[in-house]
Coordinates of N, CA and C in Angstrom, one line a residue:
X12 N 0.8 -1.2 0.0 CA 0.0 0.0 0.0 C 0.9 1.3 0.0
X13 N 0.7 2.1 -0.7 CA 0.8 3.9 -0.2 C -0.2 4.8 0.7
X14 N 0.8 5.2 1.9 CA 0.1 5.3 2.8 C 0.7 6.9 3.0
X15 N -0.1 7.6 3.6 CA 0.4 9.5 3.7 C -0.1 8.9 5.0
X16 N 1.1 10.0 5.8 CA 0.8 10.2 7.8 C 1.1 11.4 8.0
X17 N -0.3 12.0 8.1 CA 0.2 13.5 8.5 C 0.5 14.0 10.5
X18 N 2.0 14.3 10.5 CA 2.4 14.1 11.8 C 3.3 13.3 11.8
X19 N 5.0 13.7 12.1 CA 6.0 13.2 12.2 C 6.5 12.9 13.7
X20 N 5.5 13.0 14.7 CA 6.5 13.2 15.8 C 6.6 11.5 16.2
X21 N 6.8 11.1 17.5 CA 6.9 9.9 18.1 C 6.1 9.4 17.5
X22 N 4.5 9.4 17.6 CA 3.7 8.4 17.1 C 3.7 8.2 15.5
X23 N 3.9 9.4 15.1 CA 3.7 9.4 13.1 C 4.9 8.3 12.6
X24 N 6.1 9.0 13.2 CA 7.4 8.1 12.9 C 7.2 6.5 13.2
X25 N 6.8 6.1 14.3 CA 6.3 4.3 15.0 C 5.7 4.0 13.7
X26 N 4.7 4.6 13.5 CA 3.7 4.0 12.3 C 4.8 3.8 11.4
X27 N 4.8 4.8 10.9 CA 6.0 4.8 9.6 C 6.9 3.8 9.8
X28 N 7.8 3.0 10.6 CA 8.1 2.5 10.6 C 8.2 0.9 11.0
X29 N 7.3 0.9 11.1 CA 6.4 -0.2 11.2 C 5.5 -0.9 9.9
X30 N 4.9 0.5 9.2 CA 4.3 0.1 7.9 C 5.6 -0.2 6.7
X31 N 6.9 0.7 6.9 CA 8.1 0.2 6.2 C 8.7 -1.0 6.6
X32 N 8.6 -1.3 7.2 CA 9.2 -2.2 7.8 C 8.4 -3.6 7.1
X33 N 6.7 -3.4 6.7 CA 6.0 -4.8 6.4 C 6.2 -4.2 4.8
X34 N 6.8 -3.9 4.0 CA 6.7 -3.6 2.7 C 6.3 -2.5 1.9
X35 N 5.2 -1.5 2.4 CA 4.4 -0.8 2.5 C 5.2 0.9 1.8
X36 N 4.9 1.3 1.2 CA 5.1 2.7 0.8 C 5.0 3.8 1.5
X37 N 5.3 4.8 2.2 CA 4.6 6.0 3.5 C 5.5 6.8 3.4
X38 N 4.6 7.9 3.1 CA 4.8 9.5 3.3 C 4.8 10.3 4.3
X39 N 5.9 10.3 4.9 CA 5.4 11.6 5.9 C 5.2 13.0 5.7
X40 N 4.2 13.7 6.3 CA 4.0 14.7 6.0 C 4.3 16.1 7.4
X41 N 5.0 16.7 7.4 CA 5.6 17.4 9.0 C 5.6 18.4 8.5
X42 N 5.0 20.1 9.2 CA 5.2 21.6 9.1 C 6.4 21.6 9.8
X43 N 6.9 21.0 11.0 CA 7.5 21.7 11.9 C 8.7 20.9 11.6
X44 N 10.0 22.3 11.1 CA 11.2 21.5 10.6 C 12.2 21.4 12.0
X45 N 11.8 21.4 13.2 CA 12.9 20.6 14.2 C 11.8 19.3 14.3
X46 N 11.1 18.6 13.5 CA 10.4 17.3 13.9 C 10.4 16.9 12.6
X47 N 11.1 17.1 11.4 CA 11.7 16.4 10.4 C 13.2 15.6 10.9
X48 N 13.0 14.7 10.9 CA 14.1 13.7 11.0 C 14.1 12.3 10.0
X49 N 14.4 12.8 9.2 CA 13.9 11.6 8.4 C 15.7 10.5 8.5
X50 N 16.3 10.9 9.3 CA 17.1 9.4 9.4 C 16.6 8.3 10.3
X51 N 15.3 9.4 11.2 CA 15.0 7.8 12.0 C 14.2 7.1 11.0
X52 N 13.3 7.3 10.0 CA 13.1 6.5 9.3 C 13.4 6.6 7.4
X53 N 14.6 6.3 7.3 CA 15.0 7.1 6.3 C 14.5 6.0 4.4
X54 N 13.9 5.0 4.7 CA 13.3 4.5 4.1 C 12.4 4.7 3.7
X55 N 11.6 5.8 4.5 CA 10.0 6.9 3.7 C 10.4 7.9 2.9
X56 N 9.3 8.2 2.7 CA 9.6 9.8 1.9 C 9.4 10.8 2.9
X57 N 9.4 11.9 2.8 CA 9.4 13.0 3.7 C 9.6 14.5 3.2
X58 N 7.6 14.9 3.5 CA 7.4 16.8 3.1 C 7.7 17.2 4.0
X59 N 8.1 18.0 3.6 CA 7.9 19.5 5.0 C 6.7 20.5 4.8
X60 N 6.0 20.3 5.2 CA 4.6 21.3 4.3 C 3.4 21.0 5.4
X61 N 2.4 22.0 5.5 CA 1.1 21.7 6.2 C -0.1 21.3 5.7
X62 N 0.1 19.6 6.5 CA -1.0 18.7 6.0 C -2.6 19.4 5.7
X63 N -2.8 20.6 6.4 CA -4.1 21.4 6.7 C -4.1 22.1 5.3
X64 N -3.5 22.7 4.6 CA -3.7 23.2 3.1 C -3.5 22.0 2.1
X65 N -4.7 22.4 0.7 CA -5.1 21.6 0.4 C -3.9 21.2 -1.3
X66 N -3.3 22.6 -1.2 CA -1.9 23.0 -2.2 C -1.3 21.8 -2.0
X67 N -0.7 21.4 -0.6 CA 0.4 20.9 -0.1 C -0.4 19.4 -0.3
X68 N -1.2 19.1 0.2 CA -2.0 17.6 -0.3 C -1.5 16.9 -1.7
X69 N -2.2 18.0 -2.7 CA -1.9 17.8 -3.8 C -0.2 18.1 -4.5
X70 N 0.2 18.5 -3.8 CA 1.9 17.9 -3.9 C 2.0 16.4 -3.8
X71 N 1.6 16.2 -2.4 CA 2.2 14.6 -1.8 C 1.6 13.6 -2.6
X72 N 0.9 14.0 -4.0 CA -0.4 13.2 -4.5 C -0.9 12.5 -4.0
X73 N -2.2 12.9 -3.0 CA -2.8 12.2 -1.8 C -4.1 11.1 -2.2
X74 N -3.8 11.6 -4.1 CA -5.3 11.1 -4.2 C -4.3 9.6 -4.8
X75 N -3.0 9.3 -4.5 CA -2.6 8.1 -4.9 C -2.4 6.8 -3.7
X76 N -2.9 7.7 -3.0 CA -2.8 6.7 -1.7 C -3.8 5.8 -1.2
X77 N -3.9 5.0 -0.4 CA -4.5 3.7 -0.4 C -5.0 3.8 1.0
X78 N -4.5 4.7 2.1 CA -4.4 5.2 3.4 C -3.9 6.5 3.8
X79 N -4.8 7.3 4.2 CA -4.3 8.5 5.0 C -4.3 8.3 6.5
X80 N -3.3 8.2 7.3 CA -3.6 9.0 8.9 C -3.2 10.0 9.2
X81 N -4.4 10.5 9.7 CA -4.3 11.7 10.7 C -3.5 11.4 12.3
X82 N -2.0 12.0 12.5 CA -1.3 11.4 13.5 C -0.3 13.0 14.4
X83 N -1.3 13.3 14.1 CA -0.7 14.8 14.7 C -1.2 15.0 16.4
X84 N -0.7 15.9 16.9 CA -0.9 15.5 18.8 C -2.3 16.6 18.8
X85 N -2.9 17.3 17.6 CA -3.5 18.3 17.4 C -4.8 17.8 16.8
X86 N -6.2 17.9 17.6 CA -7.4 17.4 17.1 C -7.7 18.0 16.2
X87 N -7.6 19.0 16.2 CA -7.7 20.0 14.9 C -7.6 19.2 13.7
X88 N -6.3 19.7 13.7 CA -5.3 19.5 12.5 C -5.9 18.1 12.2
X89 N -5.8 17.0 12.8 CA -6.3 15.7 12.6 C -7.9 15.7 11.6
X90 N -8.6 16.1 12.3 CA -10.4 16.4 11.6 C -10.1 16.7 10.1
X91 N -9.2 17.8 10.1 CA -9.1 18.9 8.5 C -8.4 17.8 7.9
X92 N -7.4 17.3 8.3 CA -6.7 16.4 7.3 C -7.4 15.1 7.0
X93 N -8.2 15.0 7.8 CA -8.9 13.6 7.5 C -10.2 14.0 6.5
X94 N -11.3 15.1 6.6 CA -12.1 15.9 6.5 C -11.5 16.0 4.4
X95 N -10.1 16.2 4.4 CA -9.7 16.6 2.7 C -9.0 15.5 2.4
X96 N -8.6 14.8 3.1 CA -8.6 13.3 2.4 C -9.3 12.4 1.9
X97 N -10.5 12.8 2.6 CA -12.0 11.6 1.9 C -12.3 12.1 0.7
X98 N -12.8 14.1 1.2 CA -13.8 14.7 0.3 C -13.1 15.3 -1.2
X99 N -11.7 15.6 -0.5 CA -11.0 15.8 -1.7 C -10.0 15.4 -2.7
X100 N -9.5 14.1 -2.0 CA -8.7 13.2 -2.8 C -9.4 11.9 -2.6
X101 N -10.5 11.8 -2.1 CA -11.4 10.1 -2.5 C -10.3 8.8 -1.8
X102 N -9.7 9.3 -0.5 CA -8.7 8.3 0.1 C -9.6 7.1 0.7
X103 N -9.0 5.5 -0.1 CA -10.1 4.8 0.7 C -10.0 4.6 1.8
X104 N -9.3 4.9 2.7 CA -8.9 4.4 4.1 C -8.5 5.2 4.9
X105 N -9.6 6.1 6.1 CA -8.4 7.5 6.5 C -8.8 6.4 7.7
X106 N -7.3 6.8 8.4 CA -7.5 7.3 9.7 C -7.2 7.8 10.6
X107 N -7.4 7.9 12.0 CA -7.2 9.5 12.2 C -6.8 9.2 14.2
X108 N -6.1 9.6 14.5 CA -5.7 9.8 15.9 C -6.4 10.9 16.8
X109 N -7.2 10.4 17.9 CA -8.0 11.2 19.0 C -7.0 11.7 20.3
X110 N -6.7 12.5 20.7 CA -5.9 12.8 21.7 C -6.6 13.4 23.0
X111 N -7.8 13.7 22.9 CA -8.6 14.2 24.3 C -9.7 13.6 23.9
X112 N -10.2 13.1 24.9 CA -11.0 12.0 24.8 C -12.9 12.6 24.3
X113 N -12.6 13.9 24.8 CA -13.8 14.7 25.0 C -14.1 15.4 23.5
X114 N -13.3 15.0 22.6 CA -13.2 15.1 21.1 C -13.8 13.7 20.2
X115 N -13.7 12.5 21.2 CA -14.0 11.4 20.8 C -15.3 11.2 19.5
X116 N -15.8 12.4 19.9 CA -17.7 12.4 18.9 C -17.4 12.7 17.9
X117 N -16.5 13.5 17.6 CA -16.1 14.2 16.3 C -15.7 13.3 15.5
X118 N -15.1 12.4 15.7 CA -14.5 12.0 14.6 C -15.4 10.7 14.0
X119 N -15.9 11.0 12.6 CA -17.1 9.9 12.2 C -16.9 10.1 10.5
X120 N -18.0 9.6 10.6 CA -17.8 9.6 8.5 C -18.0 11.0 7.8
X121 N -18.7 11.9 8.9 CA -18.9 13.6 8.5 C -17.8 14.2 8.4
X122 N -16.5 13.5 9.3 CA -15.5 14.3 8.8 C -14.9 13.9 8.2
X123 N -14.9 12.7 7.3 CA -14.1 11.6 6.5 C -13.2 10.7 7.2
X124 N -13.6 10.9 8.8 CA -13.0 9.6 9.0 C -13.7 7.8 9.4
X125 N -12.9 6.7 8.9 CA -13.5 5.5 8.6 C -13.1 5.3 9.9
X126 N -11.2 5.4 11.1 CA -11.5 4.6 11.8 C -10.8 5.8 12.7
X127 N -11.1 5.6 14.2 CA -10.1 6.6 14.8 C -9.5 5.9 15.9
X128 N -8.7 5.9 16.4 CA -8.2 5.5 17.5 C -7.9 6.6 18.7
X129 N -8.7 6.4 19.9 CA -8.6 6.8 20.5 C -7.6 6.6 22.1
X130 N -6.4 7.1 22.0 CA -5.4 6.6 23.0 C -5.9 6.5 24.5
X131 N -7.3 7.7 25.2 CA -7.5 7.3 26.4 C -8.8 6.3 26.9
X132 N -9.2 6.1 24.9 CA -10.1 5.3 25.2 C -9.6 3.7 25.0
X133 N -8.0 3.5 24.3 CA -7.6 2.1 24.2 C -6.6 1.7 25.5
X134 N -6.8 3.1 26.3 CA -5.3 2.2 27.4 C -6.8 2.3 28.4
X135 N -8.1 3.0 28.4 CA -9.2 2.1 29.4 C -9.4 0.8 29.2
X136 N -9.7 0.2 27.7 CA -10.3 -0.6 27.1 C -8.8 -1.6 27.8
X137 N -7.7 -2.0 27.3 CA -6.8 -2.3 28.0 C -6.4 -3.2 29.4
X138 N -6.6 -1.7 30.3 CA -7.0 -2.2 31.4 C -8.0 -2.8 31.5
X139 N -9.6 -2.6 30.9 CA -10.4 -3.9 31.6 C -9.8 -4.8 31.4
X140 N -9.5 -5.0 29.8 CA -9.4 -6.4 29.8 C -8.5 -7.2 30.0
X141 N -7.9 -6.7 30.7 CA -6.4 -7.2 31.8 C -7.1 -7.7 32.6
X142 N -8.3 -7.0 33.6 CA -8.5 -7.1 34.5 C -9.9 -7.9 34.7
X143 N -10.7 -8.1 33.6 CA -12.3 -8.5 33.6 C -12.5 -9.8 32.9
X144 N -12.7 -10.5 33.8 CA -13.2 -11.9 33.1 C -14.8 -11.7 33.9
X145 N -15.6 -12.7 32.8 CA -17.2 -12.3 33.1 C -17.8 -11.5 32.5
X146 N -16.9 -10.8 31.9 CA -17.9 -9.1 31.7 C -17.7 -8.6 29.8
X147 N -18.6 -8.0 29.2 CA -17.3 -7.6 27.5 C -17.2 -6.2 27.6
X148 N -15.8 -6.6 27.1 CA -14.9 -5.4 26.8 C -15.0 -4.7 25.5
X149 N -15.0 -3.6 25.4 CA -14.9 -3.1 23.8 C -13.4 -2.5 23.8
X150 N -13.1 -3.0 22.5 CA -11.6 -2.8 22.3 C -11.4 -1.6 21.5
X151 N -12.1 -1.3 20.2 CA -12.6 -0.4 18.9 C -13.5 -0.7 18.6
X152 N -13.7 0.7 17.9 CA -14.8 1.0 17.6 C -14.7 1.1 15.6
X153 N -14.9 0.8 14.7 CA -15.0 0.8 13.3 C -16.3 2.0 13.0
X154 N -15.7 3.2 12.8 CA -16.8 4.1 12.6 C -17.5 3.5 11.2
X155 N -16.7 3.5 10.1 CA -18.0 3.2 8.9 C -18.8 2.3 8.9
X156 N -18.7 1.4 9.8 CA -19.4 -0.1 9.3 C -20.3 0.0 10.9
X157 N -20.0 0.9 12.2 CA -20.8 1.0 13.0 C -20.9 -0.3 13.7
X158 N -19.4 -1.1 13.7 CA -19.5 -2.3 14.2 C -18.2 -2.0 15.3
X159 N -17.8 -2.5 16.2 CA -17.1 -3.4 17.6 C -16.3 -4.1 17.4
X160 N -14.9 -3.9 17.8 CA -14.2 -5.2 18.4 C -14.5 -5.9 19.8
X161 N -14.9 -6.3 20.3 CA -15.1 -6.9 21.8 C -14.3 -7.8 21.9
X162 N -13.8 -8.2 23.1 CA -13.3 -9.3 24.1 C -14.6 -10.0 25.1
X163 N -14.4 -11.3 25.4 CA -15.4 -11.5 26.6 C -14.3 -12.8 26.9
X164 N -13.9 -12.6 28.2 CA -12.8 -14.3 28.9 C -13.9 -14.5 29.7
X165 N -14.1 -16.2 29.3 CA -14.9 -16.9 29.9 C -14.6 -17.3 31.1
X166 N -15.7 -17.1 32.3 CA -15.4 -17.3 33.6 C -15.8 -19.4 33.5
X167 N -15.6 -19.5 34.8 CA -15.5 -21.0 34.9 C -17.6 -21.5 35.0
X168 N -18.3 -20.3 35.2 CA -19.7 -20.4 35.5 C -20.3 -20.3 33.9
X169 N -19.1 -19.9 33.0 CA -20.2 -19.6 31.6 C -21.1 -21.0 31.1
X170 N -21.8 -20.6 30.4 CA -23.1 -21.4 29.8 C -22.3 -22.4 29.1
X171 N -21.6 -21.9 28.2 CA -21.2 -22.8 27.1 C -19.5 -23.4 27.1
X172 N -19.0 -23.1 28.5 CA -17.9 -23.8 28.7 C -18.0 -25.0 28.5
X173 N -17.0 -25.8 27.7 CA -17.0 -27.0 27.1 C -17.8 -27.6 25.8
X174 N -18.6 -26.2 25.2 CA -19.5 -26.3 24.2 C -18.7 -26.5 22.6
X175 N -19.1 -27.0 21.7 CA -18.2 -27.1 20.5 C -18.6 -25.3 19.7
X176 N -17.7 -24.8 18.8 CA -18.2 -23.3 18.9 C -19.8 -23.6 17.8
X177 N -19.5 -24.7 16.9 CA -20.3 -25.0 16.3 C -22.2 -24.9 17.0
X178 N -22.2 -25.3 18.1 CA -23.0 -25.7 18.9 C -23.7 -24.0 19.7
X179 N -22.5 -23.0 20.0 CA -23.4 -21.9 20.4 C -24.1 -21.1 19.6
X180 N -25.3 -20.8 19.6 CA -26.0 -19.9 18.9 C -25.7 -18.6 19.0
X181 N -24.7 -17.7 18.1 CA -23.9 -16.2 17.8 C -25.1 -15.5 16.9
X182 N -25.3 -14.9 17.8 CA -26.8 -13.9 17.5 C -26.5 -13.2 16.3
X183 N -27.6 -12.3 15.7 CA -27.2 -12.0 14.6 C -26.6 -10.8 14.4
X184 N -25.8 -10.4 13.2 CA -24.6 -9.4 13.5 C -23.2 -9.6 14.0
X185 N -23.4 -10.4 14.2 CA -21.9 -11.1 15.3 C -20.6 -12.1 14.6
X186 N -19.9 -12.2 14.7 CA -18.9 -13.1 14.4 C -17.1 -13.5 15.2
X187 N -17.0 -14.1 15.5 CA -16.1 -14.7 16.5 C -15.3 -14.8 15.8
X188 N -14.0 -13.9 15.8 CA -12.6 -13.9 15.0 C -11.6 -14.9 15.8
X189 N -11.8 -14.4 17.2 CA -10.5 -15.2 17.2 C -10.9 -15.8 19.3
X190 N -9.9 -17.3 19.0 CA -10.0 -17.4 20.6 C -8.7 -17.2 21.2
X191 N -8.5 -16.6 22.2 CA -7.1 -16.8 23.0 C -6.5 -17.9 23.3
X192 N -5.7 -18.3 24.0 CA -5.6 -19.8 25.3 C -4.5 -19.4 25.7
X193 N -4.1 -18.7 26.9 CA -3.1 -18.7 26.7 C -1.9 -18.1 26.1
X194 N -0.8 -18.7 25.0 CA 0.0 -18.1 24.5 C -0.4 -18.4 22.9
X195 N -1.9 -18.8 22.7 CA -2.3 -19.6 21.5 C -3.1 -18.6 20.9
X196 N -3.1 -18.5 19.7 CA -4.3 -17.6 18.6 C -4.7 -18.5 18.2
X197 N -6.3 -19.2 17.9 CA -6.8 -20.0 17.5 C -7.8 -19.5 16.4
X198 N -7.5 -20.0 15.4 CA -8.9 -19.1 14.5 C -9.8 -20.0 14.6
X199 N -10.7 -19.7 14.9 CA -12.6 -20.7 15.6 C -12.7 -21.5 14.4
X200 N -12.8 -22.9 14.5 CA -13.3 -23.8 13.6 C -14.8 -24.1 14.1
X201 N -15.8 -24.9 13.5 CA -17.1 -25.1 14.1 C -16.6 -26.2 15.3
X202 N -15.3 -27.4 15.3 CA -15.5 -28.1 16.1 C -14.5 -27.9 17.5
X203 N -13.8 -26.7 17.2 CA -13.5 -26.5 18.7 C -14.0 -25.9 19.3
X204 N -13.8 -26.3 21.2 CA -14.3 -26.4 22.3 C -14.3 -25.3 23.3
X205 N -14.9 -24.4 23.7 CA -14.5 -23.1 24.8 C -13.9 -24.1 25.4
X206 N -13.6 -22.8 26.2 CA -12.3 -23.7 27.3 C -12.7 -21.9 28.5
X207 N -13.0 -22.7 30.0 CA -12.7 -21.8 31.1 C -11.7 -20.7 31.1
X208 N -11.6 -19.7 31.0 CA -10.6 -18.7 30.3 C -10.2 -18.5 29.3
X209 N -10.7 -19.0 28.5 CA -10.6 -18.6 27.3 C -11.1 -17.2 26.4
X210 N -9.9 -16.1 25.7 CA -10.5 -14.5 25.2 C -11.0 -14.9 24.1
X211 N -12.4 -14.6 24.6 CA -13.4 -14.3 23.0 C -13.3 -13.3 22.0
X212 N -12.9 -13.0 21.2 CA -12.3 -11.5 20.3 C -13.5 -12.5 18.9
X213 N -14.5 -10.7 18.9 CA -15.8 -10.7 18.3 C -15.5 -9.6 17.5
X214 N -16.3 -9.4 16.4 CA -16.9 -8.3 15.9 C -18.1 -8.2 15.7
X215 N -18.6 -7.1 16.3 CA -20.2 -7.0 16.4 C -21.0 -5.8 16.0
X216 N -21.6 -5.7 15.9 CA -22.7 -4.4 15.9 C -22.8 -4.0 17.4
X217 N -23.1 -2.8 17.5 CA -23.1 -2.2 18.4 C -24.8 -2.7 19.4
X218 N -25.7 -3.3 18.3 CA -27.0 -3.4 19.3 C -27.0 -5.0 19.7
X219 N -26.1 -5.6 18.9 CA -25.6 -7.0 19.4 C -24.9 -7.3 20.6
X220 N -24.6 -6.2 20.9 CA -23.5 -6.7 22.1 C -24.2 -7.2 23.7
X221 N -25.5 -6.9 23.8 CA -26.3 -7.1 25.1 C -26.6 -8.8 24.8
X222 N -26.9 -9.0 23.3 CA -27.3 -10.4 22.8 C -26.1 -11.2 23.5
X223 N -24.4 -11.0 22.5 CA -23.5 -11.4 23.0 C -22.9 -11.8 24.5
X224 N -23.1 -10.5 25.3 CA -23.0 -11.1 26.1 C -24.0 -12.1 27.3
X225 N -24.9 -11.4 26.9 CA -26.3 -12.9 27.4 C -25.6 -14.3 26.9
X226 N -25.6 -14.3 25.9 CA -25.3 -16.2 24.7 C -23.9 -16.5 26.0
X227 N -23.0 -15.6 25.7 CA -22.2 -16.3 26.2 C -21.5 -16.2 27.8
X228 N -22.4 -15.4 28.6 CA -21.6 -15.2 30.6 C -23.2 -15.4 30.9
X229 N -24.6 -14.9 30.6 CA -26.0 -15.5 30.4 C -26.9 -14.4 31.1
X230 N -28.2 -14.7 31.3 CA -28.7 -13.2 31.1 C -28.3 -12.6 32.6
X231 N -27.8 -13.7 33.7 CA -27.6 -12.5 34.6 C -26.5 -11.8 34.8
X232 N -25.9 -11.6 33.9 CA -24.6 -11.0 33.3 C -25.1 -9.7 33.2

């Protein structure tokens, strides 16, 4: 993929380097030239220019890219660049970094963004689910599709401990990516078995999740 990251500092650069690192094409895009460093990742490209004017976009040819993120420490700046990446370069994929949590509403398909990550809402989400067996966790949130990541670790009381997955009834809207065990990723076949502790990692709709967790901790959950 070609990917534009507007925002070079600690987090723009991680990305970057990380997306270089899997094969991946990325542009950084940075106003502030003491936060140009392009030796720490000197395998991207790298503007100096502000991602917020629509001049400078069409320099970095943004309408060639396959991913925009918005990765600046500035909500602003994040909205506008996500906001002219949908509407004005047709980017299939923006996404966009939330930094105060009380900004969290903003960011949806009105402003062109598909997904956002929110830092004080993924180190809550986190902690539960460090800490919460019994209960579901939402991990992300997928603005365009208005669907859920959830977690649910099965306590030793759940319904369907020992159940084949084949055998639980997954309400509708729902689908079960992946099970934990342990130090194991299992991708769910119909004939494997819950197991007592075992992380449930779902994708769901957001009015499914009350279903979800009924089916599987039960309704006095």
């Amino acid at each position: 993929m070609r990917v534009a990251i507007a925002g070079a500092g600690n987090v723009g650069r991680s990305i970057a380097a990380e997306l270089v690192g899997n094969g991946h094409q990325v542009l950084l895009i940075e106003r502030d030239p003491d936060s140009m460093r392009p030796e720490r990742v000197p395998e991207a490209e790298w503007l100096l220019a502000d991602a917020c004017e629509l001049e400078n976009l069409r320099q970095a040819h943004l309408e060639g890219c396959d991913v925009a993120v918005a990765a600046t420490g500035d909500d602003k700046v994040n909205l506008v660049v996500s906001l002219l990446s949908k509407t004005e370069f047709a980017v299939p994929r923006v996404v966009a970094r939330v930094n105060r949590a009380e900004n969290e509403w903003l960011f949806n398909e009105e402003w062109g963004v598909d997904v956002s990550v929110s830092k004080p809402r993924l180190l809550a989400a986190l902690v539960e689910e460090a800490v919460s067996v019994g209960d579901l966790v939402r991990l992300l949130t997928f603005r365009q599709s208005q669907a859920n990541l959830v977690e649910i670790t099965l306590p030793l009381e759940a319904p369907h401990v020992g159940s084949r997955v084949a055998d639980v009834p997954l309400p509708h809207d729902v689908a079960l990516v992946a099970i934990l065990r342990g130090r194991r990723v299992i991708a769910p076949s119909p004939d494997d078995t819950l197991e007592a502790g075992d992380e449930l990692v779902f994708v769901c709709n957001e009015d499914a999740e009350d279903a979800t967790r009924s089916v599987f901790l039960g309704k006095r959950r």
